[in-house]
Amino acid sequence: MKKTKAIQTPHDAIFKQFLADPVTIKDFIELHLPQELQAICNLNTLRLLPGSFIEDNLRPYYSDVLYSLQTTEGEGYLHILIEHQSTPDKHMAFRLMRYSIAAMQQHLKTGHDRLPLVIPVLFYAGKRSPYPYSLNWLEDFENPTLAGKIYGGNFILIDVTAIPDEEIMQHRSMAALTLLQKHIHQRELAAFSDKLAATLLTDFLSSEQLKLLINYIVQAGETEEAEKLIRQLAEKVPQHGEELMTIAQQLEQKGFEKGMEQGIEQGIEKGCKEKALQIARLLLQKGVSQTLIRETTGISTDELTLLQQ
């Protein structure tokens, strides 16, 4: 088993102590940060932040110092890392990207609604010289050019709310699911049963997938016509008619049972109310105070007034 690398406390301590000094950090920035980035930084606003964004399992290898500062592009962070490994890390660029995103996330958690500029800096002091690996995280990919296109521009958006139903119905095995997810919040799902049935008639879906779709309608749908929709589908999709009718009958039975339960609960509630009114009437006749009657029976002032009439 590979042994965990020991924490190099002297390196860690001296680095943090030096760069925690505002004069030293300004010198560090002016010495090492590119002029293009220095030009957007207001060094008079530098503020040392507490805490760390380094994951626990990486702490033995790094000491980090995190500053916030104002920039011409809004509030930003200067994130400085020192490597304590004796050999360079091939994936350091990716780790710096992870730390930068963690700093951005922390910024949002504090109530900001825009991402800050995060400037990751690696302060390398390993035995091997010079540092042999690229600090462009995209070069960690097999195809950096393609990775740059994916992560450097707009991400892929599939907005089903903007896709016409007729186009969705051509989406083969995805058609039924996409159509349902587009319309699941409609109160009258039965209104588009013809379109949904047409996607099921293509026979792209398995019986198991059909059951998943029906379960989705029942659980996530905002319609009160789930049973009606399923019966319509059973008539229009004969190859799945039997199983759809079975599901519809089960829903009908559940609806009946739920109605019975609600009726019983309402009956009990009504009976309790009538009993409370009877007790209140007797207490009134015996001259008990209205306050005590309300507290004892739970009836309202208006109900008590009606009993006195």
PDB file of C-alpha atoms in Angstrom:
ATOM      1  CA  MET A   1       0.000   0.000   0.000  1.00  0.00           C
ATOM      2  CA  LYS A   2       1.295   3.431  -0.911  1.00  0.00           C
ATOM      3  CA  LYS A   3       2.112   5.506   2.153  1.00  0.00           C
ATOM      4  CA  THR A   4       0.511   8.903   2.597  1.00  0.00           C
ATOM      5  CA  LYS A   5       2.934  11.732   2.110  1.00  0.00           C
ATOM      6  CA  ALA A   6       3.807  13.480   5.349  1.00  0.00           C
ATOM      7  CA  ILE A   7       2.661  17.040   5.982  1.00  0.00           C
ATOM      8  CA  GLN A   8       5.586  19.398   5.533  1.00  0.00           C
ATOM      9  CA  THR A   9       4.688  21.821   8.310  1.00  0.00           C
ATOM     10  CA  PRO A  10       7.632  24.238   7.925  1.00  0.00           C
ATOM     11  CA  HIS A  11       6.840  24.900   4.243  1.00  0.00           C
ATOM     12  CA  ASP A  12       3.174  25.324   5.016  1.00  0.00           C
ATOM     13  CA  ALA A  13       3.683  27.634   7.998  1.00  0.00           C
ATOM     14  CA  ILE A  14       6.251  29.977   6.484  1.00  0.00           C
ATOM     15  CA  PHE A  15       4.311  30.393   3.258  1.00  0.00           C
ATOM     16  CA  LYS A  16       1.080  31.271   5.048  1.00  0.00           C
ATOM     17  CA  GLN A  17       2.815  33.615   7.482  1.00  0.00           C
ATOM     18  CA  PHE A  18       4.631  35.508   4.760  1.00  0.00           C
ATOM     19  CA  LEU A  19       1.692  35.867   2.392  1.00  0.00           C
ATOM     20  CA  ALA A  20      -0.718  36.786   5.171  1.00  0.00           C
ATOM     21  CA  ASP A  21       1.159  40.082   5.341  1.00  0.00           C
ATOM     22  CA  PRO A  22      -0.531  42.714   3.115  1.00  0.00           C
ATOM     23  CA  VAL A  23       2.764  44.245   1.958  1.00  0.00           C
ATOM     24  CA  THR A  24       4.186  40.839   1.010  1.00  0.00           C
ATOM     25  CA  ILE A  25       1.090  39.765  -0.919  1.00  0.00           C
ATOM     26  CA  LYS A  26       1.164  43.022  -2.898  1.00  0.00           C
ATOM     27  CA  ASP A  27       4.817  42.410  -3.770  1.00  0.00           C
ATOM     28  CA  PHE A  28       3.952  38.836  -4.746  1.00  0.00           C
ATOM     29  CA  ILE A  29       1.204  40.013  -7.087  1.00  0.00           C
ATOM     30  CA  GLU A  30       3.327  42.735  -8.677  1.00  0.00           C
ATOM     31  CA  LEU A  31       6.200  40.279  -9.189  1.00  0.00           C
ATOM     32  CA  HIS A  32       4.299  37.302 -10.526  1.00  0.00           C
ATOM     33  CA  LEU A  33       0.889  38.257 -11.857  1.00  0.00           C
ATOM     34  CA  PRO A  34       0.704  39.159 -15.564  1.00  0.00           C
ATOM     35  CA  GLN A  35       0.318  42.880 -16.232  1.00  0.00           C
ATOM     36  CA  GLU A  36      -3.004  42.246 -17.952  1.00  0.00           C
ATOM     37  CA  LEU A  37      -4.427  40.851 -14.695  1.00  0.00           C
ATOM     38  CA  GLN A  38      -2.704  43.372 -12.455  1.00  0.00           C
ATOM     39  CA  ALA A  39      -4.394  46.107 -14.448  1.00  0.00           C
ATOM     40  CA  ILE A  40      -7.858  44.981 -13.339  1.00  0.00           C
ATOM     41  CA  CYS A  41      -6.954  44.483  -9.642  1.00  0.00           C
ATOM     42  CA  ASN A  42      -7.361  47.120  -6.950  1.00  0.00           C
ATOM     43  CA  LEU A  43      -4.625  46.026  -4.547  1.00  0.00           C
ATOM     44  CA  ASN A  44      -5.795  48.504  -1.922  1.00  0.00           C
ATOM     45  CA  THR A  45      -8.875  46.341  -1.375  1.00  0.00           C
ATOM     46  CA  LEU A  46      -6.994  43.102  -0.644  1.00  0.00           C
ATOM     47  CA  ARG A  47      -8.529  41.168   2.237  1.00  0.00           C
ATOM     48  CA  LEU A  48      -7.283  37.840   3.597  1.00  0.00           C
ATOM     49  CA  LEU A  49     -10.121  35.327   3.855  1.00  0.00           C
ATOM     50  CA  PRO A  50     -10.382  32.579   6.467  1.00  0.00           C
ATOM     51  CA  GLY A  51     -10.907  28.937   5.603  1.00  0.00           C
ATOM     52  CA  SER A  52      -9.803  26.786   2.721  1.00  0.00           C
ATOM     53  CA  PHE A  53     -11.291  25.200  -0.366  1.00  0.00           C
ATOM     54  CA  ILE A  54      -8.778  22.358  -0.516  1.00  0.00           C
ATOM     55  CA  GLU A  55     -10.346  18.910  -0.030  1.00  0.00           C
ATOM     56  CA  ASP A  56      -9.304  17.090   3.130  1.00  0.00           C
ATOM     57  CA  ASN A  57      -7.544  14.298   1.255  1.00  0.00           C
ATOM     58  CA  LEU A  58      -5.319  16.846  -0.502  1.00  0.00           C
ATOM     59  CA  ARG A  59      -4.357  18.930   2.519  1.00  0.00           C
ATOM     60  CA  PRO A  60      -1.130  16.988   3.194  1.00  0.00           C
ATOM     61  CA  TYR A  61       0.245  18.292  -0.111  1.00  0.00           C
ATOM     62  CA  TYR A  62      -0.805  21.936  -0.284  1.00  0.00           C
ATOM     63  CA  SER A  63      -0.846  25.151   1.666  1.00  0.00           C
ATOM     64  CA  ASP A  64      -3.287  27.703   0.315  1.00  0.00           C
ATOM     65  CA  VAL A  65      -3.839  31.387   0.870  1.00  0.00           C
ATOM     66  CA  LEU A  66      -7.049  33.012  -0.294  1.00  0.00           C
ATOM     67  CA  TYR A  67      -7.560  36.755  -0.751  1.00  0.00           C
ATOM     68  CA  SER A  68     -10.525  38.731  -1.954  1.00  0.00           C
ATOM     69  CA  LEU A  69     -10.111  42.027  -3.766  1.00  0.00           C
ATOM     70  CA  GLN A  70     -12.061  44.425  -5.888  1.00  0.00           C
ATOM     71  CA  THR A  71     -11.444  44.366  -9.623  1.00  0.00           C
ATOM     72  CA  THR A  72     -12.623  46.457 -12.531  1.00  0.00           C
ATOM     73  CA  GLU A  73     -14.782  43.423 -13.389  1.00  0.00           C
ATOM     74  CA  GLY A  74     -16.391  43.217  -9.938  1.00  0.00           C
ATOM     75  CA  GLU A  75     -15.416  41.431  -6.747  1.00  0.00           C
ATOM     76  CA  GLY A  76     -12.751  38.788  -7.265  1.00  0.00           C
ATOM     77  CA  TYR A  77     -10.495  36.299  -5.548  1.00  0.00           C
ATOM     78  CA  LEU A  78      -6.771  35.697  -5.711  1.00  0.00           C
ATOM     79  CA  HIS A  79      -6.171  32.051  -4.878  1.00  0.00           C
ATOM     80  CA  ILE A  80      -2.545  31.119  -4.290  1.00  0.00           C
ATOM     81  CA  LEU A  81      -1.343  27.549  -3.822  1.00  0.00           C
ATOM     82  CA  ILE A  82       2.036  26.146  -2.934  1.00  0.00           C
ATOM     83  CA  GLU A  83       2.853  22.551  -3.869  1.00  0.00           C
ATOM     84  CA  HIS A  84       4.525  20.416  -1.233  1.00  0.00           C
ATOM     85  CA  GLN A  85       5.079  17.406  -3.451  1.00  0.00           C
ATOM     86  CA  SER A  86       8.616  16.484  -4.390  1.00  0.00           C
ATOM     87  CA  THR A  87       7.465  15.726  -7.937  1.00  0.00           C
ATOM     88  CA  PRO A  88       5.146  17.797 -10.164  1.00  0.00           C
ATOM     89  CA  ASP A  89       1.494  16.831 -10.494  1.00  0.00           C
ATOM     90  CA  LYS A  90       0.391  16.132 -14.043  1.00  0.00           C
ATOM     91  CA  HIS A  91      -3.211  17.074 -13.206  1.00  0.00           C
ATOM     92  CA  MET A  92      -2.467  20.222 -11.224  1.00  0.00           C
ATOM     93  CA  ALA A  93      -4.274  22.417 -13.760  1.00  0.00           C
ATOM     94  CA  PHE A  94      -7.460  20.431 -13.224  1.00  0.00           C
ATOM     95  CA  ARG A  95      -7.058  20.703  -9.451  1.00  0.00           C
ATOM     96  CA  LEU A  96      -6.643  24.465  -9.721  1.00  0.00           C
ATOM     97  CA  MET A  97      -9.846  24.553 -11.753  1.00  0.00           C
ATOM     98  CA  ARG A  98     -11.633  22.587  -9.036  1.00  0.00           C
ATOM     99  CA  TYR A  99     -10.413  24.987  -6.351  1.00  0.00           C
ATOM    100  CA  SER A 100     -11.449  27.982  -8.432  1.00  0.00           C
ATOM    101  CA  ILE A 101     -14.980  26.622  -8.871  1.00  0.00           C
ATOM    102  CA  ALA A 102     -15.156  25.898  -5.130  1.00  0.00           C
ATOM    103  CA  ALA A 103     -14.237  29.536  -4.439  1.00  0.00           C
ATOM    104  CA  MET A 104     -16.949  30.669  -6.866  1.00  0.00           C
ATOM    105  CA  GLN A 105     -19.488  28.459  -5.132  1.00  0.00           C
ATOM    106  CA  GLN A 106     -18.564  29.910  -1.766  1.00  0.00           C
ATOM    107  CA  HIS A 107     -18.994  33.403  -3.214  1.00  0.00           C
ATOM    108  CA  LEU A 108     -22.540  32.563  -4.344  1.00  0.00           C
ATOM    109  CA  LYS A 109     -23.377  31.082  -0.937  1.00  0.00           C
ATOM    110  CA  THR A 110     -22.665  34.433   0.690  1.00  0.00           C
ATOM    111  CA  GLY A 111     -25.540  35.992  -1.254  1.00  0.00           C
ATOM    112  CA  HIS A 112     -23.924  37.250  -4.462  1.00  0.00           C
ATOM    113  CA  ASP A 113     -25.691  36.564  -7.740  1.00  0.00           C
ATOM    114  CA  ARG A 114     -22.707  36.884 -10.075  1.00  0.00           C
ATOM    115  CA  LEU A 115     -19.603  34.727 -10.239  1.00  0.00           C
ATOM    116  CA  PRO A 116     -16.319  36.343  -9.161  1.00  0.00           C
ATOM    117  CA  LEU A 117     -13.125  36.287 -11.158  1.00  0.00           C
ATOM    118  CA  VAL A 118     -10.864  33.707  -9.549  1.00  0.00           C
ATOM    119  CA  ILE A 119      -7.147  33.852 -10.395  1.00  0.00           C
ATOM    120  CA  PRO A 120      -5.479  30.533  -9.557  1.00  0.00           C
ATOM    121  CA  VAL A 121      -1.699  30.653  -9.053  1.00  0.00           C
ATOM    122  CA  LEU A 122       0.598  27.692  -8.476  1.00  0.00           C
ATOM    123  CA  PHE A 123       3.713  28.472  -6.440  1.00  0.00           C
ATOM    124  CA  TYR A 124       5.899  25.496  -7.278  1.00  0.00           C
ATOM    125  CA  ALA A 125       8.883  24.520  -5.123  1.00  0.00           C
ATOM    126  CA  GLY A 126       9.487  20.918  -6.106  1.00  0.00           C
ATOM    127  CA  LYS A 127      12.808  19.178  -6.744  1.00  0.00           C
ATOM    128  CA  ARG A 128      12.302  18.808 -10.485  1.00  0.00           C
ATOM    129  CA  SER A 129      13.020  21.925 -12.515  1.00  0.00           C
ATOM    130  CA  PRO A 130      11.503  23.486 -14.468  1.00  0.00           C
ATOM    131  CA  TYR A 131       7.854  22.568 -13.889  1.00  0.00           C
ATOM    132  CA  PRO A 132       7.153  20.115 -16.724  1.00  0.00           C
ATOM    133  CA  TYR A 133       3.381  20.118 -17.126  1.00  0.00           C
ATOM    134  CA  SER A 134       0.917  22.492 -18.725  1.00  0.00           C
ATOM    135  CA  LEU A 135      -1.289  24.589 -16.461  1.00  0.00           C
ATOM    136  CA  ASN A 136      -4.004  24.782 -19.115  1.00  0.00           C
ATOM    137  CA  TRP A 137      -6.592  22.390 -17.729  1.00  0.00           C
ATOM    138  CA  LEU A 138      -8.053  21.740 -21.188  1.00  0.00           C
ATOM    139  CA  GLU A 139      -4.825  19.963 -22.111  1.00  0.00           C
ATOM    140  CA  ASP A 140      -5.763  17.267 -19.614  1.00  0.00           C
ATOM    141  CA  PHE A 141      -8.224  16.065 -22.266  1.00  0.00           C
ATOM    142  CA  GLU A 142      -7.386  13.800 -25.191  1.00  0.00           C
ATOM    143  CA  ASN A 143      -8.806  16.452 -27.516  1.00  0.00           C
ATOM    144  CA  PRO A 144      -8.156  19.923 -26.010  1.00  0.00           C
ATOM    145  CA  THR A 145      -9.716  21.703 -28.999  1.00  0.00           C
ATOM    146  CA  LEU A 146     -13.010  19.853 -28.654  1.00  0.00           C
ATOM    147  CA  ALA A 147     -12.933  20.305 -24.859  1.00  0.00           C
ATOM    148  CA  GLY A 148     -12.452  24.043 -25.369  1.00  0.00           C
ATOM    149  CA  LYS A 149     -15.551  24.180 -27.564  1.00  0.00           C
ATOM    150  CA  ILE A 150     -17.615  22.278 -25.005  1.00  0.00           C
ATOM    151  CA  TYR A 151     -16.456  24.158 -21.901  1.00  0.00           C
ATOM    152  CA  GLY A 152     -15.654  27.523 -23.447  1.00  0.00           C
ATOM    153  CA  GLY A 153     -19.068  28.285 -24.923  1.00  0.00           C
ATOM    154  CA  ASN A 154     -22.765  27.725 -24.273  1.00  0.00           C
ATOM    155  CA  PHE A 155     -23.662  24.327 -22.865  1.00  0.00           C
ATOM    156  CA  ILE A 156     -26.172  22.135 -24.671  1.00  0.00           C
ATOM    157  CA  LEU A 157     -29.775  23.091 -23.879  1.00  0.00           C
ATOM    158  CA  ILE A 158     -32.753  20.852 -24.622  1.00  0.00           C
ATOM    159  CA  ASP A 159     -35.744  23.091 -23.907  1.00  0.00           C
ATOM    160  CA  VAL A 160     -38.729  20.786 -24.439  1.00  0.00           C
ATOM    161  CA  THR A 161     -41.112  23.664 -23.715  1.00  0.00           C
ATOM    162  CA  ALA A 162     -40.027  25.315 -26.977  1.00  0.00           C
ATOM    163  CA  ILE A 163     -40.057  22.209 -29.216  1.00  0.00           C
ATOM    164  CA  PRO A 164     -43.262  21.810 -31.291  1.00  0.00           C
ATOM    165  CA  ASP A 165     -45.275  18.681 -30.460  1.00  0.00           C
ATOM    166  CA  GLU A 166     -45.075  17.520 -34.069  1.00  0.00           C
ATOM    167  CA  GLU A 167     -41.283  17.564 -33.888  1.00  0.00           C
ATOM    168  CA  ILE A 168     -41.244  15.755 -30.555  1.00  0.00           C
ATOM    169  CA  MET A 169     -43.424  13.010 -32.002  1.00  0.00           C
ATOM    170  CA  GLN A 170     -40.584  12.163 -34.391  1.00  0.00           C
ATOM    171  CA  HIS A 171     -38.130  11.520 -31.535  1.00  0.00           C
ATOM    172  CA  ARG A 172     -38.548   7.728 -31.681  1.00  0.00           C
ATOM    173  CA  SER A 173     -38.053   6.096 -28.263  1.00  0.00           C
ATOM    174  CA  MET A 174     -37.764   9.525 -26.579  1.00  0.00           C
ATOM    175  CA  ALA A 175     -41.011  10.871 -28.061  1.00  0.00           C
ATOM    176  CA  ALA A 176     -43.524   9.722 -25.420  1.00  0.00           C
ATOM    177  CA  LEU A 177     -41.366  10.756 -22.457  1.00  0.00           C
ATOM    178  CA  THR A 178     -40.496  14.159 -23.947  1.00  0.00           C
ATOM    179  CA  LEU A 179     -44.105  14.863 -24.894  1.00  0.00           C
ATOM    180  CA  LEU A 180     -45.269  13.980 -21.389  1.00  0.00           C
ATOM    181  CA  GLN A 181     -42.617  16.076 -19.700  1.00  0.00           C
ATOM    182  CA  LYS A 182     -43.585  19.040 -21.865  1.00  0.00           C
ATOM    183  CA  HIS A 183     -47.260  18.794 -20.896  1.00  0.00           C
ATOM    184  CA  ILE A 184     -47.126  17.194 -17.433  1.00  0.00           C
ATOM    185  CA  HIS A 185     -48.134  20.432 -15.674  1.00  0.00           C
ATOM    186  CA  GLN A 186     -51.317  20.869 -17.735  1.00  0.00           C
ATOM    187  CA  ARG A 187     -54.589  20.414 -15.900  1.00  0.00           C
ATOM    188  CA  GLU A 188     -56.242  18.728 -18.902  1.00  0.00           C
ATOM    189  CA  LEU A 189     -53.800  16.036 -19.968  1.00  0.00           C
ATOM    190  CA  ALA A 190     -56.557  14.128 -21.765  1.00  0.00           C
ATOM    191  CA  ALA A 191     -56.627  16.921 -24.351  1.00  0.00           C
ATOM    192  CA  PHE A 192     -53.447  15.637 -25.982  1.00  0.00           C
ATOM    193  CA  SER A 193     -54.182  11.898 -25.685  1.00  0.00           C
ATOM    194  CA  ASP A 194     -54.193  11.576 -29.509  1.00  0.00           C
ATOM    195  CA  LYS A 195     -50.601  12.791 -29.763  1.00  0.00           C
ATOM    196  CA  LEU A 196     -49.452  10.626 -26.882  1.00  0.00           C
ATOM    197  CA  ALA A 197     -51.224   7.612 -28.351  1.00  0.00           C
ATOM    198  CA  ALA A 198     -49.508   8.215 -31.693  1.00  0.00           C
ATOM    199  CA  THR A 199     -46.091   7.998 -30.022  1.00  0.00           C
ATOM    200  CA  LEU A 200     -47.080   4.753 -28.288  1.00  0.00           C
ATOM    201  CA  LEU A 201     -48.351   3.196 -31.537  1.00  0.00           C
ATOM    202  CA  THR A 202     -44.833   3.378 -32.993  1.00  0.00           C
ATOM    203  CA  ASP A 203     -43.972   0.446 -30.696  1.00  0.00           C
ATOM    204  CA  PHE A 204     -40.634   1.955 -29.632  1.00  0.00           C
ATOM    205  CA  LEU A 205     -41.410   1.442 -25.936  1.00  0.00           C
ATOM    206  CA  SER A 206     -41.287  -1.733 -23.878  1.00  0.00           C
ATOM    207  CA  SER A 207     -44.088  -2.685 -21.489  1.00  0.00           C
ATOM    208  CA  GLU A 208     -41.882  -1.687 -18.577  1.00  0.00           C
ATOM    209  CA  GLN A 209     -41.260   1.763 -20.057  1.00  0.00           C
ATOM    210  CA  LEU A 210     -45.000   2.190 -20.635  1.00  0.00           C
ATOM    211  CA  LYS A 211     -45.687   1.430 -16.968  1.00  0.00           C
ATOM    212  CA  LEU A 212     -43.042   3.980 -15.977  1.00  0.00           C
ATOM    213  CA  LEU A 213     -44.767   6.628 -18.112  1.00  0.00           C
ATOM    214  CA  ILE A 214     -48.171   5.901 -16.610  1.00  0.00           C
ATOM    215  CA  ASN A 215     -46.735   5.983 -13.113  1.00  0.00           C
ATOM    216  CA  TYR A 216     -45.143   9.334 -13.995  1.00  0.00           C
ATOM    217  CA  ILE A 217     -48.540  10.712 -15.063  1.00  0.00           C
ATOM    218  CA  VAL A 218     -50.133   9.611 -11.790  1.00  0.00           C
ATOM    219  CA  GLN A 219     -47.353  10.813  -9.488  1.00  0.00           C
ATOM    220  CA  ALA A 220     -46.124  14.006 -11.167  1.00  0.00           C
ATOM    221  CA  GLY A 221     -49.125  15.128 -13.203  1.00  0.00           C
ATOM    222  CA  GLU A 222     -51.256  18.046 -12.034  1.00  0.00           C
ATOM    223  CA  THR A 223     -54.351  16.688 -13.751  1.00  0.00           C
ATOM    224  CA  GLU A 224     -57.354  15.140 -12.066  1.00  0.00           C
ATOM    225  CA  GLU A 225     -58.060  13.167 -15.256  1.00  0.00           C
ATOM    226  CA  ALA A 226     -55.299  10.559 -15.036  1.00  0.00           C
ATOM    227  CA  GLU A 227     -57.763   7.664 -15.116  1.00  0.00           C
ATOM    228  CA  LYS A 228     -59.634   9.215 -18.065  1.00  0.00           C
ATOM    229  CA  LEU A 229     -56.388   9.695 -20.002  1.00  0.00           C
ATOM    230  CA  ILE A 230     -55.283   6.105 -19.394  1.00  0.00           C
ATOM    231  CA  ARG A 231     -58.649   4.739 -20.574  1.00  0.00           C
ATOM    232  CA  GLN A 232     -58.391   6.851 -23.731  1.00  0.00           C
ATOM    233  CA  LEU A 233     -54.911   5.483 -24.372  1.00  0.00           C
ATOM    234  CA  ALA A 234     -56.167   1.916 -23.839  1.00  0.00           C
ATOM    235  CA  GLU A 235     -58.713   2.419 -26.621  1.00  0.00           C
ATOM    236  CA  LYS A 236     -56.243   4.057 -29.008  1.00  0.00           C
ATOM    237  CA  VAL A 237     -53.249   1.776 -28.404  1.00  0.00           C
ATOM    238  CA  PRO A 238     -54.623  -1.781 -28.717  1.00  0.00           C
ATOM    239  CA  GLN A 239     -51.255  -3.505 -28.292  1.00  0.00           C
ATOM    240  CA  HIS A 240     -51.102  -2.097 -24.760  1.00  0.00           C
ATOM    241  CA  GLY A 241     -54.863  -1.925 -24.183  1.00  0.00           C
ATOM    242  CA  GLU A 242     -55.150  -4.716 -21.632  1.00  0.00           C
ATOM    243  CA  GLU A 243     -52.413  -3.483 -19.307  1.00  0.00           C
ATOM    244  CA  LEU A 244     -53.593   0.127 -19.617  1.00  0.00           C
ATOM    245  CA  MET A 245     -57.164  -0.863 -18.686  1.00  0.00           C
ATOM    246  CA  THR A 246     -55.848  -2.811 -15.714  1.00  0.00           C
ATOM    247  CA  ILE A 247     -53.989   0.281 -14.505  1.00  0.00           C
ATOM    248  CA  ALA A 248     -57.096   2.452 -15.044  1.00  0.00           C
ATOM    249  CA  GLN A 249     -59.225   0.015 -12.993  1.00  0.00           C
ATOM    250  CA  GLN A 250     -56.647   0.049 -10.215  1.00  0.00           C
ATOM    251  CA  LEU A 251     -56.735   3.855 -10.174  1.00  0.00           C
ATOM    252  CA  GLU A 252     -60.544   3.791 -10.086  1.00  0.00           C
ATOM    253  CA  GLN A 253     -60.476   1.402  -7.120  1.00  0.00           C
ATOM    254  CA  LYS A 254     -57.912   3.553  -5.302  1.00  0.00           C
ATOM    255  CA  GLY A 255     -60.060   6.610  -5.961  1.00  0.00           C
ATOM    256  CA  PHE A 256     -63.113   4.825  -4.545  1.00  0.00           C
ATOM    257  CA  GLU A 257     -61.180   3.711  -1.455  1.00  0.00           C
ATOM    258  CA  LYS A 258     -59.806   7.204  -0.941  1.00  0.00           C
ATOM    259  CA  GLY A 259     -63.319   8.634  -1.242  1.00  0.00           C
ATOM    260  CA  MET A 260     -64.587   6.145   1.349  1.00  0.00           C
ATOM    261  CA  GLU A 261     -61.773   7.088   3.732  1.00  0.00           C
ATOM    262  CA  GLN A 262     -62.498  10.790   3.299  1.00  0.00           C
ATOM    263  CA  GLY A 263     -66.216  10.165   3.854  1.00  0.00           C
ATOM    264  CA  ILE A 264     -65.550   8.268   7.062  1.00  0.00           C
ATOM    265  CA  GLU A 265     -63.194  10.988   8.296  1.00  0.00           C
ATOM    266  CA  GLN A 266     -65.755  13.685   7.492  1.00  0.00           C
ATOM    267  CA  GLY A 267     -68.460  11.661   9.257  1.00  0.00           C
ATOM    268  CA  ILE A 268     -66.349  11.313  12.365  1.00  0.00           C
ATOM    269  CA  GLU A 269     -65.507  15.004  12.279  1.00  0.00           C
ATOM    270  CA  LYS A 270     -69.177  15.918  11.874  1.00  0.00           C
ATOM    271  CA  GLY A 271     -70.162  13.603  14.726  1.00  0.00           C
ATOM    272  CA  CYS A 272     -67.553  15.121  17.012  1.00  0.00           C
ATOM    273  CA  LYS A 273     -68.776  18.602  16.188  1.00  0.00           C
ATOM    274  CA  GLU A 274     -72.390  17.685  16.950  1.00  0.00           C
ATOM    275  CA  LYS A 275     -71.352  16.139  20.244  1.00  0.00           C
ATOM    276  CA  ALA A 276     -69.392  19.275  21.187  1.00  0.00           C
ATOM    277  CA  LEU A 277     -72.440  21.438  20.414  1.00  0.00           C
ATOM    278  CA  GLN A 278     -74.653  19.250  22.598  1.00  0.00           C
ATOM    279  CA  ILE A 279     -72.245  19.556  25.512  1.00  0.00           C
ATOM    280  CA  ALA A 280     -72.002  23.319  25.025  1.00  0.00           C
ATOM    281  CA  ARG A 281     -75.803  23.618  25.053  1.00  0.00           C
ATOM    282  CA  LEU A 282     -76.027  21.733  28.348  1.00  0.00           C
ATOM    283  CA  LEU A 283     -73.272  23.845  29.913  1.00  0.00           C
ATOM    284  CA  LEU A 284     -75.088  27.021  28.863  1.00  0.00           C
ATOM    285  CA  GLN A 285     -78.239  25.786  30.540  1.00  0.00           C
ATOM    286  CA  LYS A 286     -76.248  25.224  33.753  1.00  0.00           C
ATOM    287  CA  GLY A 287     -74.880  28.777  33.656  1.00  0.00           C
ATOM    288  CA  VAL A 288     -71.237  27.923  32.895  1.00  0.00           C
ATOM    289  CA  SER A 289     -69.219  30.885  31.584  1.00  0.00           C
ATOM    290  CA  GLN A 290     -68.835  31.197  27.818  1.00  0.00           C
ATOM    291  CA  THR A 291     -65.040  31.338  28.087  1.00  0.00           C
ATOM    292  CA  LEU A 292     -64.926  28.002  29.909  1.00  0.00           C
ATOM    293  CA  ILE A 293     -67.374  26.465  27.421  1.00  0.00           C
ATOM    294  CA  ARG A 294     -65.223  27.507  24.457  1.00  0.00           C
ATOM    295  CA  GLU A 295     -62.072  26.164  26.100  1.00  0.00           C
ATOM    296  CA  THR A 296     -63.756  22.880  27.029  1.00  0.00           C
ATOM    297  CA  THR A 297     -65.585  22.084  23.775  1.00  0.00           C
ATOM    298  CA  GLY A 298     -63.429  23.858  21.192  1.00  0.00           C
ATOM    299  CA  ILE A 299     -66.403  25.540  19.518  1.00  0.00           C
ATOM    300  CA  SER A 300     -66.148  29.074  18.184  1.00  0.00           C
ATOM    301  CA  THR A 301     -67.713  32.267  19.554  1.00  0.00           C
ATOM    302  CA  ASP A 302     -70.110  32.419  16.576  1.00  0.00           C
ATOM    303  CA  GLU A 303     -71.264  28.845  17.199  1.00  0.00           C
ATOM    304  CA  LEU A 304     -71.809  29.615  20.854  1.00  0.00           C
ATOM    305  CA  THR A 305     -73.849  32.721  19.931  1.00  0.00           C
ATOM    306  CA  LEU A 306     -76.107  30.623  17.669  1.00  0.00           C
ATOM    307  CA  LEU A 307     -76.770  28.167  20.531  1.00  0.00           C
ATOM    308  CA  GLN A 308     -78.052  31.066  22.677  1.00  0.00           C
ATOM    309  CA  GLN A 309     -80.629  32.149  20.121  1.00  0.00           C
TER     310      GLN A 309
END
